């Protein structure tokens, strides 16, 4: 048996390696695809921009601890991580009594945070229904001392606050059920009857959810499995029949979702049209873990929201309430801070589409008809902010916060603002440019600005032009368990002719330190490369950081290699290629230019 499994795994690996990258295979599994036809009710979702995800279940009570051992990473996977027998895990229900749960408080927090929709786990992989279910007794009303249906209360409370309500439902993975997906530590996979699990539990429960809780904005399916495309279509149709207006997430599988979901730390490189969402969790786990206090700061959330909006998507940020029904202190505090920012600046987020000016050293852009919003994360030292490639005629420029007008001038397609003074550490200060004419298309060809007015300019791997073997590739890995990260790198620079380049526009001459940010394994390190920039060549030799493995951090070094002197402002190409033919030089994540002060 063991040997067989091993052989199967090997065959799989060979197959994966041959057909596509591992990340791609995982992407297929998580399924980001949607149908060709756009759902007619997708408008509210596209405008919403900010959602709250809540993972809450029996795992919240365990809080990342089992039998005296601490677990890290996705806390809602503790049953799987500790291989807890289903019968033993089920006993946790008898201790689950979230007396501090208050639906109105949660809805109030969501409202204060500026959230437009809320999606909560009705049933996660553990198989426990957090709602009143006739289809399975393993539910919060029947199996816990709490004995009430918190989902009912939350459906009512969110409706009162005009927040769209939705359920996460793990349709295939169910570790409690002998016929459910993916519990192989209790139940023999070969004896499973998925069809019976679907007809006995998943489908009846989904029907309960779509019948008993009023209109649902979203049904957030997760991890498809055990169904053919035809069967998935039947499932989707029978559920859509109950609530045609409800949107189904792409992880319903087989490309049959109504909008696309990306993973954590995954924002597409270029704007994506249509309805989509990036999901992030506030700390490192989706479900509550008592010892996970690695929360993203308010500034990080505010910038993340703007970055996702600048590509045209929504951010759904997750919090994990504890077993008593309390949302962690830092989540409450930082969400309210985010809400304060949104109260002043919401116009630059809600109802916007992607910005047509690509990322700049100062920040990102979002747009509405006739308006471009400049989200300034880094104030230029001299206050002169350049918006390159702005061809439309400008009507007015002002600060969003106080509507104070901002002086500007235009030289060709260069729009230059003279910014007022504002705090250096303000996370995102928004300026509005009102213009005439049709909204321009996204400009993906312009040179990237390099200026001494910013501490750094980061040239991301995906903006490189490739010649010869090099490709860009997204690497997916976790630190602990299930906390997936995605990093896009340039790979396969092996021979002298394999070169990459960045188109730059240096607005201020001077000395710039060149820093290469890369990951490099045992095989490739100590190889030499050549950087060409502004008529000079700069040699470097690679350092070892470590190998790429799916379940360890992919380590990057910021390797300062040279100082380049630029004599004249103007357009330049920065190129990199191996010094000699050899092994892959490195996995390059970015090139960073820092003015030397
Ligand atoms: C899934 C679940 O397994 C997990 O427990 C959590 O509910 C999360 C929201 O969804 O896990 C994933 C699946 C895909 C990615 C990240 C987490 N991804 O593509 O980055």
XYZ file of C-alpha atoms and ligand atoms in Angstrom:
617
model
C 0.000 0.000 0.000
C 2.694 2.441 1.062
C 4.809 1.534 -1.920
C 1.850 1.897 -4.252
C 1.157 5.367 -2.934
C 4.768 6.298 -3.407
C 4.732 5.113 -7.005
C 1.510 7.009 -7.653
C 3.069 10.143 -6.191
C 6.141 9.709 -8.349
C 4.038 9.244 -11.462
C 2.087 12.338 -10.546
C 5.243 14.358 -10.101
C 6.624 13.229 -13.446
C 3.294 14.051 -15.054
C 3.176 17.467 -13.410
C 6.738 18.271 -14.366
C 6.040 17.290 -17.952
C 2.719 18.963 -18.555
C 2.839 22.128 -16.534
C 4.299 23.788 -13.508
C 3.240 22.753 -10.042
C 1.694 26.150 -9.404
C -0.403 25.771 -12.501
C -1.654 22.391 -11.354
C -2.596 23.867 -7.999
C -4.338 26.681 -9.801
C -6.390 24.162 -11.749
C -7.312 22.487 -8.503
C -8.452 25.739 -6.926
C -10.077 26.766 -10.173
C -10.138 30.460 -10.897
C -12.142 30.051 -14.061
C -15.616 31.376 -14.715
C -18.153 30.900 -17.464
C -18.013 32.974 -20.599
C -21.261 34.721 -19.781
C -21.171 37.319 -17.057
C -23.726 36.864 -14.271
C -26.363 39.627 -14.590
C -26.142 40.472 -10.877
C -22.388 40.960 -10.750
C -22.591 44.769 -10.695
C -22.901 45.189 -6.916
C -19.953 42.864 -6.447
C -17.701 44.795 -8.827
C -18.531 48.039 -7.032
C -18.181 46.618 -3.502
C -14.352 46.355 -3.468
C -14.061 45.396 0.215
C -15.436 42.223 1.784
C -15.039 40.532 5.155
C -14.325 36.819 5.277
C -14.947 34.985 8.547
C -13.644 31.510 9.375
C -15.456 30.201 12.408
C -16.018 26.619 13.517
C -14.961 23.989 16.049
C -11.329 24.649 15.126
C -11.805 28.145 16.597
C -12.358 26.508 19.968
C -9.176 24.430 19.576
C -7.309 27.678 18.827
C -4.320 25.953 17.244
C -3.666 23.540 20.112
C -4.278 19.796 20.345
C -3.018 17.370 23.007
C -0.570 19.895 24.381
C 0.951 20.641 20.986
C 0.850 23.981 19.170
C -0.010 24.125 15.469
C 0.915 26.884 13.014
C -0.521 27.947 9.673
C -4.132 27.294 8.730
C -5.830 26.657 12.099
C -8.984 25.353 10.423
C -6.846 22.448 9.163
C -5.910 21.255 12.676
C -7.985 18.086 12.339
C -5.955 17.180 9.275
C -2.630 18.431 10.660
C -2.977 16.416 13.879
C -4.806 13.551 12.104
C -7.509 13.695 14.779
C -9.964 10.786 14.459
C -13.374 12.029 13.337
C -15.123 10.563 16.378
C -12.739 12.306 18.762
C -12.897 15.607 16.904
C -16.698 15.506 16.994
C -16.513 15.677 20.803
C -15.196 19.229 20.581
C -18.774 20.220 19.739
C -19.894 19.423 23.296
C -17.502 22.137 24.556
C -18.388 24.749 21.929
C -20.362 27.529 23.578
C -19.674 30.926 21.986
C -21.660 32.953 24.494
C -19.878 36.169 23.566
C -21.069 36.025 19.978
C -23.096 39.114 19.128
C -24.274 39.379 15.526
C -25.020 43.093 15.787
C -21.531 43.825 17.071
C -19.986 41.920 14.165
C -22.199 43.726 11.661
C -21.381 47.053 13.324
C -17.658 46.314 13.045
C -18.038 45.374 9.385
C -19.939 48.578 8.777
C -17.384 50.719 10.653
C -14.630 49.054 8.619
C -16.298 50.088 5.368
C -17.072 46.517 4.383
C -19.762 45.897 1.739
C -20.142 42.121 1.918
C -19.502 39.430 4.476
C -18.882 35.733 3.821
C -18.799 33.276 6.732
C -18.003 29.563 6.939
C -21.290 27.679 7.155
C -19.367 24.415 6.965
C -15.620 24.083 6.580
C -13.566 20.958 5.822
C -14.149 19.689 9.399
C -17.751 18.953 8.335
C -19.433 20.816 11.205
C -22.471 22.917 10.285
C -22.448 26.316 12.003
C -26.176 26.534 11.235
C -29.387 24.703 11.982
C -29.370 21.700 9.654
C -31.892 18.946 9.198
C -29.503 17.169 6.854
C -26.878 16.433 9.540
C -26.980 16.416 13.331
C -23.360 17.463 13.417
C -24.422 21.084 13.727
C -24.273 23.954 16.194
C -27.911 23.733 17.266
C -28.000 19.986 17.907
C -24.479 19.152 19.017
C -23.358 22.065 21.220
C -24.382 23.558 24.554
C -24.869 26.838 22.674
C -27.921 25.399 20.912
C -28.689 28.421 18.712
C -28.156 29.301 15.055
C -25.661 32.196 14.853
C -26.031 32.343 11.059
C -29.666 33.365 11.359
C -28.684 36.219 13.668
C -25.885 37.291 11.337
C -28.112 37.225 8.249
C -30.495 39.589 10.034
C -27.789 41.850 11.488
C -25.954 42.310 8.177
C -29.201 43.032 6.319
C -29.911 45.846 8.806
C -26.534 47.397 7.960
C -26.925 46.970 4.183
C -24.083 44.503 4.055
C -24.484 41.678 1.536
C -24.336 38.313 3.250
C -22.836 35.067 1.984
C -21.818 31.571 3.020
C -18.584 29.685 2.535
C -19.373 26.000 2.054
C -16.791 23.216 1.623
C -18.711 21.161 -0.913
C -16.320 18.244 -1.367
C -13.801 18.115 1.468
C -15.585 16.822 4.567
C -13.385 15.051 7.104
C -16.319 14.066 9.309
C -18.099 11.917 6.744
C -16.981 8.424 5.714
C -18.004 9.305 2.144
C -16.728 12.895 2.169
C -13.555 14.023 0.416
C -10.017 13.849 1.812
C -10.148 12.167 5.211
C -7.902 9.194 4.561
C -6.696 8.818 8.159
C -10.093 7.447 9.247
C -11.765 6.323 6.073
C -10.580 4.162 3.206
C -10.545 6.290 0.048
C -11.263 3.276 -2.166
C -14.535 2.599 -0.317
C -15.866 6.135 -0.583
C -19.049 6.949 -2.370
C -18.871 10.665 -3.115
C -22.243 10.634 -4.850
C -23.870 9.510 -1.638
C -22.079 12.224 0.372
C -23.287 14.865 -2.107
C -26.871 13.650 -2.133
C -27.073 13.013 1.641
C -25.251 16.036 2.990
C -23.706 18.654 0.726
C -26.649 19.269 -1.587
C -29.335 19.210 1.145
C -27.260 21.575 3.298
C -26.601 23.964 0.422
C -30.336 23.981 -0.238
C -30.988 24.783 3.423
C -28.535 27.666 3.236
C -30.101 29.038 0.069
C -33.613 28.711 1.512
C -33.515 29.695 5.169
C -31.325 32.798 5.389
C -32.874 35.320 3.045
C -31.139 36.567 -0.072
C -27.484 35.515 -0.239
C -25.027 37.763 -2.060
C -22.522 34.944 -2.428
C -22.091 31.225 -2.023
C -18.379 30.773 -1.618
C -17.635 27.205 -2.671
C -14.195 25.834 -1.904
C -12.073 23.034 -3.285
C -14.041 21.142 -5.927
C -13.854 17.351 -6.259
C -15.733 14.147 -6.938
C -17.978 15.588 -9.661
C -17.816 15.660 -13.442
C -18.425 18.883 -15.315
C -22.006 17.768 -16.088
C -22.643 16.948 -12.429
C -21.198 20.284 -11.347
C -23.416 22.036 -13.880
C -26.459 20.209 -12.454
C -25.471 21.205 -8.921
C -24.972 24.831 -9.931
C -28.279 24.941 -11.826
C -30.281 23.367 -9.004
C -28.821 25.878 -6.532
C -29.123 28.885 -8.827
C -32.793 27.914 -9.229
C -33.257 28.682 -5.519
C -31.559 32.081 -5.719
C -30.771 33.187 -9.267
C -29.310 36.454 -7.951
C -26.680 34.828 -5.751
C -23.100 34.730 -7.048
C -21.078 31.497 -6.857
C -17.306 31.622 -6.382
C -15.032 30.084 -9.013
C -14.017 27.312 -6.626
C -17.319 25.596 -7.377
C -15.074 24.098 -10.062
C -15.095 23.223 -13.764
C -15.063 26.896 -14.748
C -18.686 27.275 -13.633
C -18.349 30.074 -11.079
C -19.691 33.603 -11.465
C -16.519 35.422 -10.494
C -12.835 34.657 -10.117
C -10.945 34.094 -6.908
C -7.234 34.566 -6.552
C -5.262 33.255 -3.584
C -3.435 34.948 -0.731
C -0.595 37.271 -1.631
C -1.823 36.955 -5.137
C -2.665 40.087 -7.045
C -2.562 39.796 -10.826
C 0.350 41.576 -12.514
C -1.800 43.553 -14.928
C -5.431 44.681 -14.585
C -7.994 41.917 -15.000
C -11.421 42.713 -16.441
C -14.587 41.172 -15.080
C -15.514 40.333 -11.506
C -12.764 39.015 -9.258
C -11.528 38.983 -5.709
C -8.216 38.566 -3.900
C -8.481 36.855 -0.545
C -6.086 37.513 2.315
C -6.245 36.602 5.942
C -5.477 39.192 8.599
C -2.774 37.109 10.305
C -1.243 33.819 9.113
C -4.296 31.613 9.664
C -7.900 31.683 8.465
C -9.319 30.016 11.583
C -8.504 31.363 15.078
C -5.096 30.472 16.510
C -4.395 31.856 19.943
C -0.643 32.216 19.354
C -0.890 33.775 15.879
C -0.541 37.526 16.431
C 1.047 38.331 13.106
C -1.635 40.791 12.048
C -1.321 43.110 9.056
C -1.156 46.756 10.109
C -3.860 49.276 9.142
C -1.396 50.855 6.670
C -0.766 47.455 5.074
C -4.512 46.788 4.718
C -5.174 50.249 3.274
C -2.397 49.855 0.687
C -3.456 46.303 -0.129
C -7.015 47.429 -0.761
C -5.780 50.157 -3.112
C -3.405 47.783 -4.916
C -6.153 45.233 -5.543
C -8.587 47.966 -6.643
C -5.920 49.380 -8.982
C -6.017 46.046 -10.840
C -9.815 46.069 -10.890
C -10.619 43.592 -8.108
C -12.081 43.253 -4.618
C -10.198 42.505 -1.432
C -11.912 40.062 0.904
C -10.021 40.153 4.176
C -10.454 37.313 6.660
C -10.723 37.394 10.433
C -10.933 34.399 12.753
C -13.205 34.815 15.794
C -12.362 32.640 18.803
C -14.375 29.836 20.358
C -16.206 32.297 22.589
C -17.398 34.311 19.608
C -14.969 37.229 19.905
C -13.150 38.738 16.952
C -9.450 39.175 17.883
C -8.553 42.511 19.459
C -6.111 43.500 16.702
C -8.554 42.640 13.931
C -11.212 44.846 15.500
C -8.771 47.698 16.026
C -7.085 47.600 12.615
C -10.342 47.108 10.719
C -11.779 50.201 12.404
C -8.626 52.162 11.422
C -9.101 51.022 7.833
C -12.720 52.172 8.039
C -11.621 55.648 9.152
C -9.462 55.944 6.072
C -12.300 54.687 3.864
C -14.741 57.206 5.338
C -12.561 59.991 3.919
C -11.282 58.235 0.819
C -13.960 55.706 -0.123
C -14.703 57.572 -3.342
C -11.319 56.424 -4.663
C -12.114 52.752 -3.908
C -15.837 51.909 -4.128
C -17.277 51.744 -7.614
C -13.898 52.266 -9.264
C -12.298 50.304 -12.050
C -8.584 49.578 -12.529
C -6.381 52.637 -13.003
C -5.102 53.213 -16.529
C -1.723 54.497 -15.306
C 0.399 51.526 -14.159
C 2.119 51.353 -10.779
C 4.522 54.244 -10.102
C 7.271 54.742 -7.524
C 4.743 56.870 -5.600
C 1.824 54.410 -5.673
C -1.124 53.195 -7.744
C -4.221 54.511 -9.533
C -7.933 53.743 -9.727
C -10.502 55.316 -12.058
C -14.076 56.413 -12.574
C -15.460 58.043 -15.717
C -13.655 61.393 -16.060
C -11.605 60.860 -12.891
C -8.251 59.330 -12.119
C -7.444 58.726 -8.445
C -3.788 58.877 -7.465
C -3.107 56.755 -4.381
C 0.142 58.186 -3.050
C 1.943 55.731 -0.747
C 5.317 57.537 -0.929
C 5.546 61.290 -1.151
C 8.325 62.504 -3.476
C 10.955 64.405 -1.473
C 10.432 67.668 -3.412
C 6.633 67.258 -3.620
C 6.715 67.117 -7.436
C 4.640 64.124 -8.434
C 4.914 62.893 -12.013
C 2.016 61.115 -13.749
C 3.555 59.936 -17.025
C 1.538 59.002 -20.100
C -1.429 61.218 -19.289
C -2.760 62.239 -22.701
C -6.206 63.639 -21.794
C -6.878 67.321 -21.091
C -6.921 68.091 -17.356
C -9.888 69.936 -15.863
C -8.997 70.029 -12.177
C -6.673 68.441 -9.652
C -7.472 68.321 -5.931
C -6.837 66.445 -2.716
C -9.622 63.966 -2.021
C -9.591 64.497 1.738
C -10.296 68.252 1.837
C -11.024 69.079 -1.836
C -8.186 71.660 -1.790
C -7.034 72.233 -5.312
C -3.510 71.249 -6.238
C -1.358 73.142 -8.710
C -0.290 71.204 -11.780
C 1.348 71.628 -15.132
C 1.423 69.602 -18.249
C 4.347 69.056 -20.622
C 3.331 66.735 -23.453
C 1.890 63.660 -21.771
C 3.643 64.416 -18.492
C 1.317 65.653 -15.805
C 3.183 67.095 -12.840
C 1.509 67.919 -9.537
C 2.960 70.169 -6.858
C 1.761 68.286 -3.792
C 0.825 70.019 -0.546
C 2.690 68.994 2.583
C 1.390 65.862 4.291
C 2.734 63.365 6.775
C 5.576 61.222 5.381
C 4.099 58.141 7.028
C 0.491 58.605 5.817
C -0.292 55.197 4.277
C -2.248 56.488 1.301
C -3.035 60.118 0.435
C -5.395 60.402 -2.516
C -5.443 63.102 -5.214
C -8.074 63.350 -7.928
C -7.412 64.328 -11.522
C -10.554 65.311 -13.413
C -10.131 65.147 -17.157
C -12.099 65.370 -20.381
C -12.418 62.787 -23.123
C -12.797 59.029 -23.103
C -10.981 56.911 -20.523
C -7.659 55.804 -22.013
C -6.750 52.121 -22.130
C -4.262 50.656 -19.674
C -0.762 51.681 -20.596
C 1.481 48.632 -20.315
C 4.349 49.778 -22.477
C 5.585 52.931 -20.800
C 9.049 53.143 -19.311
C 9.267 52.949 -15.518
C 10.199 56.149 -13.735
C 13.445 56.262 -11.773
C 13.879 59.315 -9.600
C 16.042 60.460 -6.726
C 12.885 61.678 -4.968
C 11.962 58.189 -3.768
C 13.895 55.950 -1.413
C 13.608 53.067 -3.900
C 12.219 52.128 -7.280
C 11.242 48.484 -7.569
C 11.236 46.916 -11.037
C 9.054 43.810 -10.686
C 9.955 40.629 -12.554
C 6.737 40.669 -14.560
C 7.677 44.002 -16.161
C 10.861 42.576 -17.704
C 11.158 42.056 -21.446
C 12.480 38.598 -22.156
C 14.772 37.391 -24.915
C 15.950 33.789 -25.372
C 15.013 31.181 -22.736
C 13.833 33.354 -19.825
C 10.202 33.075 -18.687
C 8.176 34.514 -15.869
C 6.765 31.976 -13.480
C 4.627 32.169 -10.351
C 5.934 30.110 -7.424
C 3.453 28.945 -4.802
C 4.658 27.950 -1.343
C 3.689 28.103 2.303
C 5.583 29.011 5.455
C 3.747 26.832 7.926
C 0.775 24.977 6.508
C -1.815 26.179 4.021
C -0.681 29.813 4.278
C -0.016 29.962 0.554
C 2.132 32.711 -0.930
C 2.650 33.374 -4.618
C 5.735 35.063 -6.076
C 6.338 35.850 -9.726
C 9.978 35.504 -10.825
C 11.993 35.502 -14.021
C 13.560 32.052 -14.461
C 15.669 30.118 -16.974
C 18.448 32.623 -17.623
C 21.061 30.011 -18.476
C 23.071 31.168 -21.415
C 24.773 34.394 -22.354
C 22.062 35.067 -24.913
C 19.289 34.705 -22.302
C 18.823 38.322 -21.443
C 16.090 40.366 -19.835
C 15.609 44.117 -19.846
C 13.642 46.915 -18.238
C 12.697 50.151 -19.979
C 13.469 53.036 -17.653
C 13.024 56.747 -17.679
C 15.463 58.397 -15.327
C 14.068 61.813 -14.474
C 17.002 62.834 -12.292
C 20.632 62.063 -13.061
C 22.783 60.800 -10.232
C 24.190 57.692 -8.576
C 21.884 54.726 -8.137
C 22.641 51.579 -6.199
C 21.538 48.452 -8.083
C 20.071 45.793 -5.829
C 19.063 42.401 -7.227
C 16.337 40.587 -5.349
C 16.485 36.871 -6.095
C 16.400 33.314 -4.851
C 19.236 30.974 -5.780
C 19.788 27.310 -4.973
C 22.815 25.068 -4.503
C 23.135 24.251 -8.199
C 23.243 27.723 -9.590
C 25.066 29.867 -7.110
C 28.494 31.461 -7.656
C 27.668 32.103 -11.288
C 28.399 35.484 -12.769
C 26.063 37.872 -14.473
C 26.306 41.190 -16.289
C 24.101 44.231 -15.861
C 24.083 46.780 -18.645
C 22.839 50.252 -17.757
C 23.441 53.728 -19.150
C 26.345 52.671 -21.339
C 28.205 50.749 -18.620
C 28.507 47.091 -17.672
C 28.436 45.869 -14.080
C 29.513 42.385 -13.028
C 28.050 40.407 -10.165
C 28.238 36.867 -8.776
C 25.223 35.081 -7.302
C 24.828 34.129 -3.627
C 23.053 31.065 -2.320
C 19.710 31.539 -0.567
C 18.116 28.093 -0.802
C 15.977 25.771 -2.879
C 12.367 26.115 -3.882
C 10.172 23.694 -1.941
C 6.423 23.922 -1.725
C 6.216 23.861 2.085
C 9.095 26.125 3.052
C 9.543 29.856 2.533
C 11.093 30.773 -0.783
C 13.964 32.919 0.453
C 15.033 36.009 -1.441
C 18.155 38.061 -0.884
C 18.321 41.753 -1.637
C 21.827 41.665 -3.024
C 23.371 45.098 -3.521
C 25.774 44.620 -6.437
C 26.854 47.989 -7.811
C 26.474 51.710 -8.096
C 25.566 53.065 -11.515
C 26.020 56.691 -12.451
C 23.510 58.277 -14.794
C 24.773 61.555 -16.307
C 21.704 62.724 -18.222
C 17.977 62.405 -17.670
C 16.315 60.272 -20.322
C 15.232 56.817 -21.366
C 17.568 53.919 -20.659
C 17.487 50.135 -20.854
C 18.683 48.100 -17.888
C 19.586 44.601 -19.062
C 20.791 41.475 -17.279
C 22.290 38.296 -18.722
C 24.583 35.488 -17.580
C 28.303 36.160 -18.057
C 28.808 32.650 -19.430
C 26.670 29.719 -20.524
C 25.780 27.671 -17.448
C 22.957 26.779 -15.081
C 19.961 28.944 -14.271
C 21.384 32.169 -12.838
C 18.639 32.776 -10.279
C 14.935 33.261 -9.745
C 14.770 37.030 -10.049
C 11.910 38.714 -8.220
C 12.869 42.359 -8.755
C 15.592 44.858 -9.476
C 15.689 47.700 -6.978
C 17.272 51.080 -7.704
C 18.161 53.278 -4.755
C 19.457 56.820 -5.129
C 22.763 57.151 -3.271
C 22.495 59.936 -0.709
C -8.764 27.058 1.109
C -9.074 26.270 2.372
O -8.478 25.001 2.320
C -8.587 27.065 3.568
O -8.838 26.360 4.756
C -9.301 28.399 3.591
O -10.688 28.193 3.783
C -9.042 29.152 2.285
C -9.845 30.404 2.191
O -9.361 28.337 1.158
O -7.381 27.151 0.989
C -6.776 27.846 0.031
C -6.936 27.527 -1.286
C -6.247 28.248 -2.268
C -5.390 29.262 -1.890
C -5.230 29.583 -0.570
C -5.925 28.867 0.385
N -4.664 29.967 -2.853
O -4.901 29.814 -4.073
O -3.765 30.762 -2.501
